[in-house]
mmCIF file of C-alpha atoms in Angstrom:
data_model
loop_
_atom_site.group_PDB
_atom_site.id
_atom_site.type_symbol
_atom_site.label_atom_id
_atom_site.label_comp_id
_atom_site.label_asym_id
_atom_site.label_seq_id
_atom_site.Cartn_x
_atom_site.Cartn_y
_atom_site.Cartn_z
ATOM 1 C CA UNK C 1 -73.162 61.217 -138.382
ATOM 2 C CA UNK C 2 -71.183 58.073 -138.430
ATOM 3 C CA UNK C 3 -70.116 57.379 -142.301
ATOM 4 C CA UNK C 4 -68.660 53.380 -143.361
ATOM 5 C CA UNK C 5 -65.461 53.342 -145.180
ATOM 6 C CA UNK C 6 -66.093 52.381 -148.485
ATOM 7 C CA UNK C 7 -65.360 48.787 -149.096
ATOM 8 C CA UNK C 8 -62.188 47.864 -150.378
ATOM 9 C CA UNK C 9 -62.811 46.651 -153.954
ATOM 10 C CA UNK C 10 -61.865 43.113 -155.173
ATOM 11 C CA UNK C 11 -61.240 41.867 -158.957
ATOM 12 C CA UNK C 12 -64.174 39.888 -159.349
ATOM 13 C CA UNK C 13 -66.058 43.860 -158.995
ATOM 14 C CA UNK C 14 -64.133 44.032 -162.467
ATOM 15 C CA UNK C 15 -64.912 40.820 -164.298
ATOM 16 C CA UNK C 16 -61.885 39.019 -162.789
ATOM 17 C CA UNK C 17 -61.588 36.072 -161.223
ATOM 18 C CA UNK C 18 -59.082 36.274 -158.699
ATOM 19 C CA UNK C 19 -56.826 32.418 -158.110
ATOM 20 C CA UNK C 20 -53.684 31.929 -156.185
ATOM 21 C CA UNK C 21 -51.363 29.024 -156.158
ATOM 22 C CA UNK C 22 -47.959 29.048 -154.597
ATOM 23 C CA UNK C 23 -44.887 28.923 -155.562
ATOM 24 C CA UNK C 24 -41.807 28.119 -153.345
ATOM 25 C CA UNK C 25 -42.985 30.498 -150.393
ATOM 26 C CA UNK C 26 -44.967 32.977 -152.246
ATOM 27 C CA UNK C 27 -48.422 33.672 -153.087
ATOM 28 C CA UNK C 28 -49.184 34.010 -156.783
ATOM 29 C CA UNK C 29 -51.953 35.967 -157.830
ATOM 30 C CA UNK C 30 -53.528 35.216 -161.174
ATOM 31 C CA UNK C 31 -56.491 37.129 -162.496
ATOM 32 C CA UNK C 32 -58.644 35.096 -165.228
ATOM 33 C CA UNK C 33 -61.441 36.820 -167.386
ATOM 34 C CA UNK C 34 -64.051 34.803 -169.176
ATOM 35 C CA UNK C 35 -66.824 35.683 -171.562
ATOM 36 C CA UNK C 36 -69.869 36.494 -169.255
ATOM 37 C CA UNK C 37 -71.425 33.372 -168.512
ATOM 38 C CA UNK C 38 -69.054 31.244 -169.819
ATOM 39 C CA UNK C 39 -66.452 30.859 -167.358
ATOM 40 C CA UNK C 40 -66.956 26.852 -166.979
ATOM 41 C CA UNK C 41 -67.178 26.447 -170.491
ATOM 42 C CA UNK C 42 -63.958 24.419 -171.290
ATOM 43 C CA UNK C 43 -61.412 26.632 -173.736
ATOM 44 C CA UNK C 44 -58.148 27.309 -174.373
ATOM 45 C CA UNK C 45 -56.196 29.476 -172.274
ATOM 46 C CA UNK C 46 -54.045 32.758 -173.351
ATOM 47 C CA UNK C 47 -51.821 34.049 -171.100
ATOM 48 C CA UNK C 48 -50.162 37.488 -171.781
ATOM 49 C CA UNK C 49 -47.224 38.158 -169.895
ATOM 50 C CA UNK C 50 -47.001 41.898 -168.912
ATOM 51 C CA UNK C 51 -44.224 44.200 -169.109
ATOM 52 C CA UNK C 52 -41.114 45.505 -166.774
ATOM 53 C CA UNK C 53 -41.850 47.426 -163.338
ATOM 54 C CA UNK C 54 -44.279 46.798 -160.501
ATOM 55 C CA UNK C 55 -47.227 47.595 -161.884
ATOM 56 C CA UNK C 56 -50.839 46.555 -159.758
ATOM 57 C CA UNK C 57 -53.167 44.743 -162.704
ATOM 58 C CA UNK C 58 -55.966 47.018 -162.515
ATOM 59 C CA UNK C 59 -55.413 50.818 -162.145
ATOM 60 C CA UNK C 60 -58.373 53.375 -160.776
ATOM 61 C CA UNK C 61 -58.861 56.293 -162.412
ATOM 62 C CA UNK C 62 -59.708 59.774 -160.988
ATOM 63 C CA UNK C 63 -63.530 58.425 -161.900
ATOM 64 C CA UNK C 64 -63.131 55.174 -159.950
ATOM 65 C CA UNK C 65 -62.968 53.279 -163.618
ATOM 66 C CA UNK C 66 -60.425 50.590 -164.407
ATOM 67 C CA UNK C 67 -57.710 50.911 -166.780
ATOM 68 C CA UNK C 68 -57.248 48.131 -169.547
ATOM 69 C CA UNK C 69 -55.955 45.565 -167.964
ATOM 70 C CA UNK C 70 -54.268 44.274 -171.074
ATOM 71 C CA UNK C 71 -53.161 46.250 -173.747
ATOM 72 C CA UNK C 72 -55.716 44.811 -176.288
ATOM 73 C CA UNK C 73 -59.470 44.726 -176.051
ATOM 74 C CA UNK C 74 -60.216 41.753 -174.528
ATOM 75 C CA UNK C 75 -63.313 40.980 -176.282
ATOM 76 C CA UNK C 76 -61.142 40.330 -179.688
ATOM 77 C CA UNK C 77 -60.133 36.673 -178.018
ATOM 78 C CA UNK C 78 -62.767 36.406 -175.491
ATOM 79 C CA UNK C 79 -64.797 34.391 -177.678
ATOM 80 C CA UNK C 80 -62.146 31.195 -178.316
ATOM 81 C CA UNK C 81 -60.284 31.743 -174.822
ATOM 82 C CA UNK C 82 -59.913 32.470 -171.495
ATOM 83 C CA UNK C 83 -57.505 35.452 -170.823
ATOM 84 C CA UNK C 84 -54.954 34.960 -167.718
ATOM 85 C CA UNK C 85 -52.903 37.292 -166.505
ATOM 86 C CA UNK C 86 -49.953 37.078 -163.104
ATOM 87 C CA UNK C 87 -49.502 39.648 -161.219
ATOM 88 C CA UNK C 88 -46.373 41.055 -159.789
ATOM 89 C CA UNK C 89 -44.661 39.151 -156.759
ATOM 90 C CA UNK C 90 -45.303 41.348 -153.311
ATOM 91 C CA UNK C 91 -47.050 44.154 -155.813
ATOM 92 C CA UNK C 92 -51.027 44.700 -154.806
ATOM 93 C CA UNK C 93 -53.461 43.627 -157.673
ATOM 94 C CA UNK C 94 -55.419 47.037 -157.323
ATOM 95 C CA UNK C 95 -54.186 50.555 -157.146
ATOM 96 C CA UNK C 96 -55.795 53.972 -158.033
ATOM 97 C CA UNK C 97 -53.303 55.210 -160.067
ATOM 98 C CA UNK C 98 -52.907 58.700 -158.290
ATOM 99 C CA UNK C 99 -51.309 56.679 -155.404
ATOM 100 C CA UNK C 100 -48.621 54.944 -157.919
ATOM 101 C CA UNK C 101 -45.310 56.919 -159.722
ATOM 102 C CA UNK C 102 -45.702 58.492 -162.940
ATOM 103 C CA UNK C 103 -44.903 55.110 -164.670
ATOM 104 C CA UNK C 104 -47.752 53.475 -162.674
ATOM 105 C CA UNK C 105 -45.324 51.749 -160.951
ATOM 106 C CA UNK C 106 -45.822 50.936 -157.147
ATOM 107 C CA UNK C 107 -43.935 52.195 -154.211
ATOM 108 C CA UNK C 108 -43.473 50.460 -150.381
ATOM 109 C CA UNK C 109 -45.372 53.209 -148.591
ATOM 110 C CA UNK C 110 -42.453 52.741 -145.888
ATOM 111 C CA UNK C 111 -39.000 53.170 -148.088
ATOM 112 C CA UNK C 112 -40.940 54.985 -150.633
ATOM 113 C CA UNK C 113 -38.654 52.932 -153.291
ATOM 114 C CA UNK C 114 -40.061 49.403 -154.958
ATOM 115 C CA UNK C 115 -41.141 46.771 -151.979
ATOM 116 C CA UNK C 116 -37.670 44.489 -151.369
ATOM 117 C CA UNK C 117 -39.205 41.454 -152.317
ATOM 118 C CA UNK C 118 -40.157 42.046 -155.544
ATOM 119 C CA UNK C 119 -36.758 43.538 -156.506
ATOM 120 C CA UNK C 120 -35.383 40.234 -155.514
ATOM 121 C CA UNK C 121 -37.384 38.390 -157.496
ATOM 122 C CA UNK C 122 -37.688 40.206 -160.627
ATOM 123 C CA UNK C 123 -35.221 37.896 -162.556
ATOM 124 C CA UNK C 124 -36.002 35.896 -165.468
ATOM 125 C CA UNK C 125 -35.613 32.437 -164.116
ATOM 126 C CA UNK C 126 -38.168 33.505 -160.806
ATOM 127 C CA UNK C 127 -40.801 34.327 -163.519
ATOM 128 C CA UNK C 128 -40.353 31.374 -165.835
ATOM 129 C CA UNK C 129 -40.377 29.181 -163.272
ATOM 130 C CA UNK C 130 -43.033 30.713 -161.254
ATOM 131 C CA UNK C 131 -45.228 31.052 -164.098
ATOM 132 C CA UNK C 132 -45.008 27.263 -164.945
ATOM 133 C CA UNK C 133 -46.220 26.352 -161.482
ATOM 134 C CA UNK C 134 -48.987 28.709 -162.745
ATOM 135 C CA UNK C 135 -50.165 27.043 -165.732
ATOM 136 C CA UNK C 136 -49.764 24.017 -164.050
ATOM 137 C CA UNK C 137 -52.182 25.047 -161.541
ATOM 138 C CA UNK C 138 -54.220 26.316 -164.399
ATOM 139 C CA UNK C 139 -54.144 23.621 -166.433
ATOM 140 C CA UNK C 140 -55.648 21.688 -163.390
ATOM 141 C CA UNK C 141 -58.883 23.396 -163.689
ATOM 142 C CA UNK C 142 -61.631 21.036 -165.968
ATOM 143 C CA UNK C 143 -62.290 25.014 -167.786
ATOM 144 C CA UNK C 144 -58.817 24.543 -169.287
ATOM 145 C CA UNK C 145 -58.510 23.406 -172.757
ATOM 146 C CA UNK C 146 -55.097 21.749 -173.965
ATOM 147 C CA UNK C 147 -53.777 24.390 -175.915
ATOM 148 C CA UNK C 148 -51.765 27.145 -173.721
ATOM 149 C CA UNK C 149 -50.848 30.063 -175.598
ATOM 150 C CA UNK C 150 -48.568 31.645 -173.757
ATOM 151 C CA UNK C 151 -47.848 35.787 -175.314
ATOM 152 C CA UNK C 152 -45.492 38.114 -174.001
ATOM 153 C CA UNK C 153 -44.650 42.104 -174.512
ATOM 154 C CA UNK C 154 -41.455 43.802 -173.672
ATOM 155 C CA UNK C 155 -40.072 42.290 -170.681
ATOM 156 C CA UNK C 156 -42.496 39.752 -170.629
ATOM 157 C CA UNK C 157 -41.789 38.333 -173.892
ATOM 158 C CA UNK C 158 -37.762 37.406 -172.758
ATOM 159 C CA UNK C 159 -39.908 35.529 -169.693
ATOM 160 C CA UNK C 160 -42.694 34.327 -172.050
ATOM 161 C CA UNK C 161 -39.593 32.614 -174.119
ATOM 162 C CA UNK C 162 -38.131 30.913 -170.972
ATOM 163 C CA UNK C 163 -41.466 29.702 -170.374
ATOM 164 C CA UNK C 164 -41.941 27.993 -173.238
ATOM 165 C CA UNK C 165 -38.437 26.589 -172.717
ATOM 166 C CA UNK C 166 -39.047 24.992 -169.206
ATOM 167 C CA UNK C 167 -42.837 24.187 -169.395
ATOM 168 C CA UNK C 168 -44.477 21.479 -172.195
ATOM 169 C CA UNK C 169 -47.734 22.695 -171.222
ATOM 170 C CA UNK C 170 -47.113 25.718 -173.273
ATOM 171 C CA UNK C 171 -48.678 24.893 -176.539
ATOM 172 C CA UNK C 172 -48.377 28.156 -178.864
ATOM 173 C CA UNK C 173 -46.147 31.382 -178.106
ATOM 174 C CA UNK C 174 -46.286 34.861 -178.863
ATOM 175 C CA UNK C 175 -43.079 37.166 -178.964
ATOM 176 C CA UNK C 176 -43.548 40.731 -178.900
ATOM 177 C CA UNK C 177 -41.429 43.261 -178.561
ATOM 178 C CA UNK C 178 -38.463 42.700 -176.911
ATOM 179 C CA UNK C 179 -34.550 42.305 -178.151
ATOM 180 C CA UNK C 180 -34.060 38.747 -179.215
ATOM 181 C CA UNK C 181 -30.284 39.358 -177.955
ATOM 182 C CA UNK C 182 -31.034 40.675 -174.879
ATOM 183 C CA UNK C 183 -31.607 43.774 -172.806
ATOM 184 C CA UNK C 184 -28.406 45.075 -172.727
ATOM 185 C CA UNK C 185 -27.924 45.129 -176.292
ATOM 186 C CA UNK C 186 -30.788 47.185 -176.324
ATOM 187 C CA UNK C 187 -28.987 49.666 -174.302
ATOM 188 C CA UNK C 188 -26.062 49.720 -175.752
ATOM 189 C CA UNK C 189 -27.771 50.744 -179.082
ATOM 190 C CA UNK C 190 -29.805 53.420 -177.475
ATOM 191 C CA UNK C 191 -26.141 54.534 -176.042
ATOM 192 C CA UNK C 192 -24.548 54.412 -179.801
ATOM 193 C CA UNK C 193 -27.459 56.829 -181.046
ATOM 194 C CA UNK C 194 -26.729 59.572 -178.677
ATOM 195 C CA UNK C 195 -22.560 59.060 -177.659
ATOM 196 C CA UNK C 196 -19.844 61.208 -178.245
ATOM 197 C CA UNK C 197 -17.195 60.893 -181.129
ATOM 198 C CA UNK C 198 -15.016 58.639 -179.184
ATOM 199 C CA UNK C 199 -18.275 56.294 -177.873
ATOM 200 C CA UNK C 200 -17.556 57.165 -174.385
ATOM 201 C CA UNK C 201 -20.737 55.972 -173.210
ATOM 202 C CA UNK C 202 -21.000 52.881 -174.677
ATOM 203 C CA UNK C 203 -17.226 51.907 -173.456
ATOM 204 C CA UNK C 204 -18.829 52.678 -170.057
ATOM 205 C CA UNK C 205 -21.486 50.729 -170.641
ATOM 206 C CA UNK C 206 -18.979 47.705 -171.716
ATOM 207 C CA UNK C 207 -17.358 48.051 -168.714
ATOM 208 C CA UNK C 208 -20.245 47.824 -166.512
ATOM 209 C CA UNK C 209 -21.259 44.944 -168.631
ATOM 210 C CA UNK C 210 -17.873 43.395 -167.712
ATOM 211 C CA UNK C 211 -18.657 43.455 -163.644
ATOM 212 C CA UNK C 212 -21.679 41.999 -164.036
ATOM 213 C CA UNK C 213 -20.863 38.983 -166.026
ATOM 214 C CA UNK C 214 -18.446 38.756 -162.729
ATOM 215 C CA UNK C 215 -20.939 39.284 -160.527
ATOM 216 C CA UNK C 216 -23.619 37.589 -162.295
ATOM 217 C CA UNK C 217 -25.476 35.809 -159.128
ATOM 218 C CA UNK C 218 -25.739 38.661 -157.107
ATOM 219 C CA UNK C 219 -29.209 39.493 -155.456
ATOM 220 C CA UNK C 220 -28.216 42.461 -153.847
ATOM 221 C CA UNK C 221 -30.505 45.285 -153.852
ATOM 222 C CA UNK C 222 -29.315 48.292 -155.367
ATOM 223 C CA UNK C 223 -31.672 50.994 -155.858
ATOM 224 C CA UNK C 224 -34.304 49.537 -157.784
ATOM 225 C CA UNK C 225 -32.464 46.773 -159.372
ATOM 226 C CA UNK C 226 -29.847 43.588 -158.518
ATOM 227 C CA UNK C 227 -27.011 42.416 -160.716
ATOM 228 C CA UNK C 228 -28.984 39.166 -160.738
ATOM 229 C CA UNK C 229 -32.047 40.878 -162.601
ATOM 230 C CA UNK C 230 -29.744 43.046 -164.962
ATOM 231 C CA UNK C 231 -27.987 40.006 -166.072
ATOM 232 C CA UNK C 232 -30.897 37.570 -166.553
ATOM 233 C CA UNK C 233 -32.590 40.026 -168.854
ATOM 234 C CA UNK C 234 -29.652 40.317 -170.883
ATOM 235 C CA UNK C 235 -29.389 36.836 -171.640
ATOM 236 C CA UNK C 236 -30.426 36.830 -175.549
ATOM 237 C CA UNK C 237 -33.877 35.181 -175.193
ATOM 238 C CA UNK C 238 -32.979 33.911 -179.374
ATOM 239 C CA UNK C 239 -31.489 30.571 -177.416
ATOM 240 C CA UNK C 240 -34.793 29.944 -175.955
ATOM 241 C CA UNK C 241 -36.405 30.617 -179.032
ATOM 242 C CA UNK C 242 -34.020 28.260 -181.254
ATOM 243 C CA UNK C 243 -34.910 25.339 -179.083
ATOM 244 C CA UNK C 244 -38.861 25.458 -179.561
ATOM 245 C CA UNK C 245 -40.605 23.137 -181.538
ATOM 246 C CA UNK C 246 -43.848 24.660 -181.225
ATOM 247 C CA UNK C 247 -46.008 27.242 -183.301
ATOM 248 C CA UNK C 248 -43.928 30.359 -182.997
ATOM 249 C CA UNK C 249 -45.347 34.004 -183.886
ATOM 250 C CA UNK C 250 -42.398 37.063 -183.245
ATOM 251 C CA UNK C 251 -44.217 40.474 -183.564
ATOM 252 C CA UNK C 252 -42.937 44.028 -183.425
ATOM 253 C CA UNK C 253 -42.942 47.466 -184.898
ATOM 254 C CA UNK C 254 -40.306 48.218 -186.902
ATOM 255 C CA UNK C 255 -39.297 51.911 -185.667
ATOM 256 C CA UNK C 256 -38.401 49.726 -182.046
ATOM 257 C CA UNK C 257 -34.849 50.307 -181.566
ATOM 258 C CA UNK C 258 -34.733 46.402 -181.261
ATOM 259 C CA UNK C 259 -36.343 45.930 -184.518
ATOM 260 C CA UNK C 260 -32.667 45.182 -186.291
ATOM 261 C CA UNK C 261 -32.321 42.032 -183.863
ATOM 262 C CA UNK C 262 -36.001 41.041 -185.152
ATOM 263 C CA UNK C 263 -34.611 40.828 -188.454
ATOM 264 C CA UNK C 264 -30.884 39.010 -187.109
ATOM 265 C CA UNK C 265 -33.567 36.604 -185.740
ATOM 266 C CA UNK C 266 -35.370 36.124 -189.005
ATOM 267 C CA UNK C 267 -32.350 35.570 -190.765
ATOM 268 C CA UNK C 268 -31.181 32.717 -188.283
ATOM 269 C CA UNK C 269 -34.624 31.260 -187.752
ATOM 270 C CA UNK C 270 -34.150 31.057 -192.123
ATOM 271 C CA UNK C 271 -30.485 29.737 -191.605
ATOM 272 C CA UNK C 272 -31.527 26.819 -189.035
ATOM 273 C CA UNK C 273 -34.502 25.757 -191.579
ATOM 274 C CA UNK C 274 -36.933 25.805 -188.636
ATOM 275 C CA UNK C 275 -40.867 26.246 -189.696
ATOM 276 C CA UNK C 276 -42.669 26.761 -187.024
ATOM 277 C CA UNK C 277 -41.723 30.690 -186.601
ATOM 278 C CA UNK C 278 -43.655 33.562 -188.596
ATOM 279 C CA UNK C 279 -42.752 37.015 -188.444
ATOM 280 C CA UNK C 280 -45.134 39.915 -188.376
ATOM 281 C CA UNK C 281 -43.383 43.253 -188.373
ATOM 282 C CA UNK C 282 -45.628 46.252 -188.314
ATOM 283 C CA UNK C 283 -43.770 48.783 -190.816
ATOM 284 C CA UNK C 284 -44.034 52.349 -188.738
ATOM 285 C CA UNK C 285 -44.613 51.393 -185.473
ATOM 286 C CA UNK C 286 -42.657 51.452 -182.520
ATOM 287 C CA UNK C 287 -42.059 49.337 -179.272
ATOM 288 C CA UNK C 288 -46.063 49.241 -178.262
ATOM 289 C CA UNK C 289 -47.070 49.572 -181.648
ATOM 290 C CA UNK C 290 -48.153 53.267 -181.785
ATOM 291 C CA UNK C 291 -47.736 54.879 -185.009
ATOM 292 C CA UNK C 292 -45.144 57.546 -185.476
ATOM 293 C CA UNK C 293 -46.312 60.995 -186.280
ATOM 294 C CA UNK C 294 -43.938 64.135 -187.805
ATOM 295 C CA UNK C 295 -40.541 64.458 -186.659
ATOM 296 C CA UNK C 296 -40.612 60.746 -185.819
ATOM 297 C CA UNK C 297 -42.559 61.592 -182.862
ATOM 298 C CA UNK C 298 -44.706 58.826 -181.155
ATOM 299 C CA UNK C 299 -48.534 59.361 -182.337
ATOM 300 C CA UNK C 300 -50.824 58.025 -179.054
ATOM 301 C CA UNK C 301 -53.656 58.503 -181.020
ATOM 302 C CA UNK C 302 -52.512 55.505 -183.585
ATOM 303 C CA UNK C 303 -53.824 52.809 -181.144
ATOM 304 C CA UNK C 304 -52.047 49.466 -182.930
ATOM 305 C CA UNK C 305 -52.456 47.322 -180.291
ATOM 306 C CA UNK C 306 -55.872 46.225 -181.438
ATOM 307 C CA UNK C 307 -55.051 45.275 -184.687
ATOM 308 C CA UNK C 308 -52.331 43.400 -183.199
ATOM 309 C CA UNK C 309 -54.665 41.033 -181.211
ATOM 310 C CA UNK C 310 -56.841 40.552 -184.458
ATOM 311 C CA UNK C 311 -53.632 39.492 -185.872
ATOM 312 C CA UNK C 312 -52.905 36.991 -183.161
ATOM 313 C CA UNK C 313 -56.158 35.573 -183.485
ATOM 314 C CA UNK C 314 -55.894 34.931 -186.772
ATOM 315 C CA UNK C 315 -52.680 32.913 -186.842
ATOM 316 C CA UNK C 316 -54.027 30.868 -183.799
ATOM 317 C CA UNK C 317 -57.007 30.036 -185.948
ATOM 318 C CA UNK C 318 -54.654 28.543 -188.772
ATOM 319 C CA UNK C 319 -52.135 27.341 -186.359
#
């Protein structure tokens, strides 16, 4: 007997509504969830800016049930906003997430390695720039209020920085989680936890550091990676930051290996007199605000993330 392929499942079969724009050649996929029957109703706009790899927006489960799309339960800012999120250039919005890598990330079914385009465009100034012709487009639609709040985590807080930079539609921003002096600085401490009496590893890792600043502009593919993305993500997003005007809010945990740059950034942000920043660190928690359990192990079942959102909500409602 002749069976139909199930049919292929869209966002909106998730509460999304799916938009695209373009930007220079490409296709930009933007998912937008509303309160249920209110997703004319004119409000403010939050976008949260997602992480590093290739990651589809809404992962399947073994039981055919999405994932959290963001990290926070949307219903905490539902009520004052509509919730935007961009998906990953040349990545698929929706994945079952026993076809992805252990990371979730996706692979090009044909190389078996991330799709070509994407690695060439995962670079800070593609996603800053990209994502302003976004919330340009957004900001076109009569459902979008004036104020933008634009929040970041991880990777996407160095590109949520940049945005606020380039774009004066961004009206509020939220920095989470990522080294105000860069990537590489990151890795460098990670390197000075674990080297060897005479820091072999992180004189390596200076040296590598040393071709890339030569070779800066280079888009050339190399494994999963370019020189071009390297380098842009270890430009210290603090010089973005420095330059804002606007309502500022820097959050992280303060077991994050970054979490001494947090406080270097505090410090400056105190130096240069500016008073739009505040500064929430969340004492015992680490990078995506887990708590830490015994032998400073990472405790998954100390959700922080929504407490986190609460927290954001409640400085946009004085701010």
């Amino acid at each position: 007997m002749f069976q139909a392929r199930p049919q292929a499942r869209q966002p909106e079969d998730f509460g999304f509504r799916h938009l695209q724009t373009r930007f220079q050649k490409d296709t930009v996929d933007i998912l937008v969830l509303s309160r249920q029957g209110e997703e004319k109703v004119k409000k403010p706009l939050f976008l949260f800016i997602q992480g590093s790899l290739p990651k589809p927006l809404i992962l399947i489960n073994e039981n055919g049930k999405p994932y959290m799309v963001f990290p926070f339960n949307a219903d905490i800012l539902l009520e004052d906003y509509h919730l935007a999120i961009i998906g990953k250039p040349y990545v698929p919005l929706i994945r079952a997430a026993s076809t992805l890598r252990r990371d979730m990330a996706y692979l090009d079914p044909q190389t078996g390695t991330f799709p070509q385009e994407y690695i060439q465009r995962d670079n800070l100034s593609y996603y800053a720039h990209r994502n302003k012709a976004a919330v340009k487009y957004l900001k076109r639609q009569d459902w979008v209020g004036d104020k933008v709040v634009v929040a970041g985590h991880s990777e996407g807080a160095a590109v949520a920085a940049k945005l606020a930079e380039v774009s004066k539609d961004v009206t509020h921003l939220i920095f989470s989680s990522t080294n105000p002096l860069g990537r590489m600085a990151t890795t460098l401490s990670q390197i000075r936890q674990q080297d060897d009496s005479l820091g072999t590893a992180a004189e390596e890792q200076f040296r590598f550091w040393e071709e890339l600043v030569r070779d800066h502009g280079n888009n050339e593919v190399k494994g999963e990676v370019t020189y071009k993305s390297i380098y842009s993500f270890s430009q210290p997003p603090m010089a973005s930051l420095l330059k804002l005007s606007i309502p500022v809010l820097v959050a992280y945990g303060t077991e994050d290996t970054a979490a001494p740059f947090f406080d270097y950034l505090r410090l400056e942000v105190m130096r240069e007199k500016k008073d739009n920043f505040t500064f929430t660190p969340y004492v015992g928690r680490e990078h995506n605000f887990f708590g830490m359990g015994r032998n400073d192990e990472v405790n998954y079942d100390d959700f922080g993330w929504d407490m986190v959102a609460a927290d954001w909500r409640a400085w946009l409602e004085k701010e």
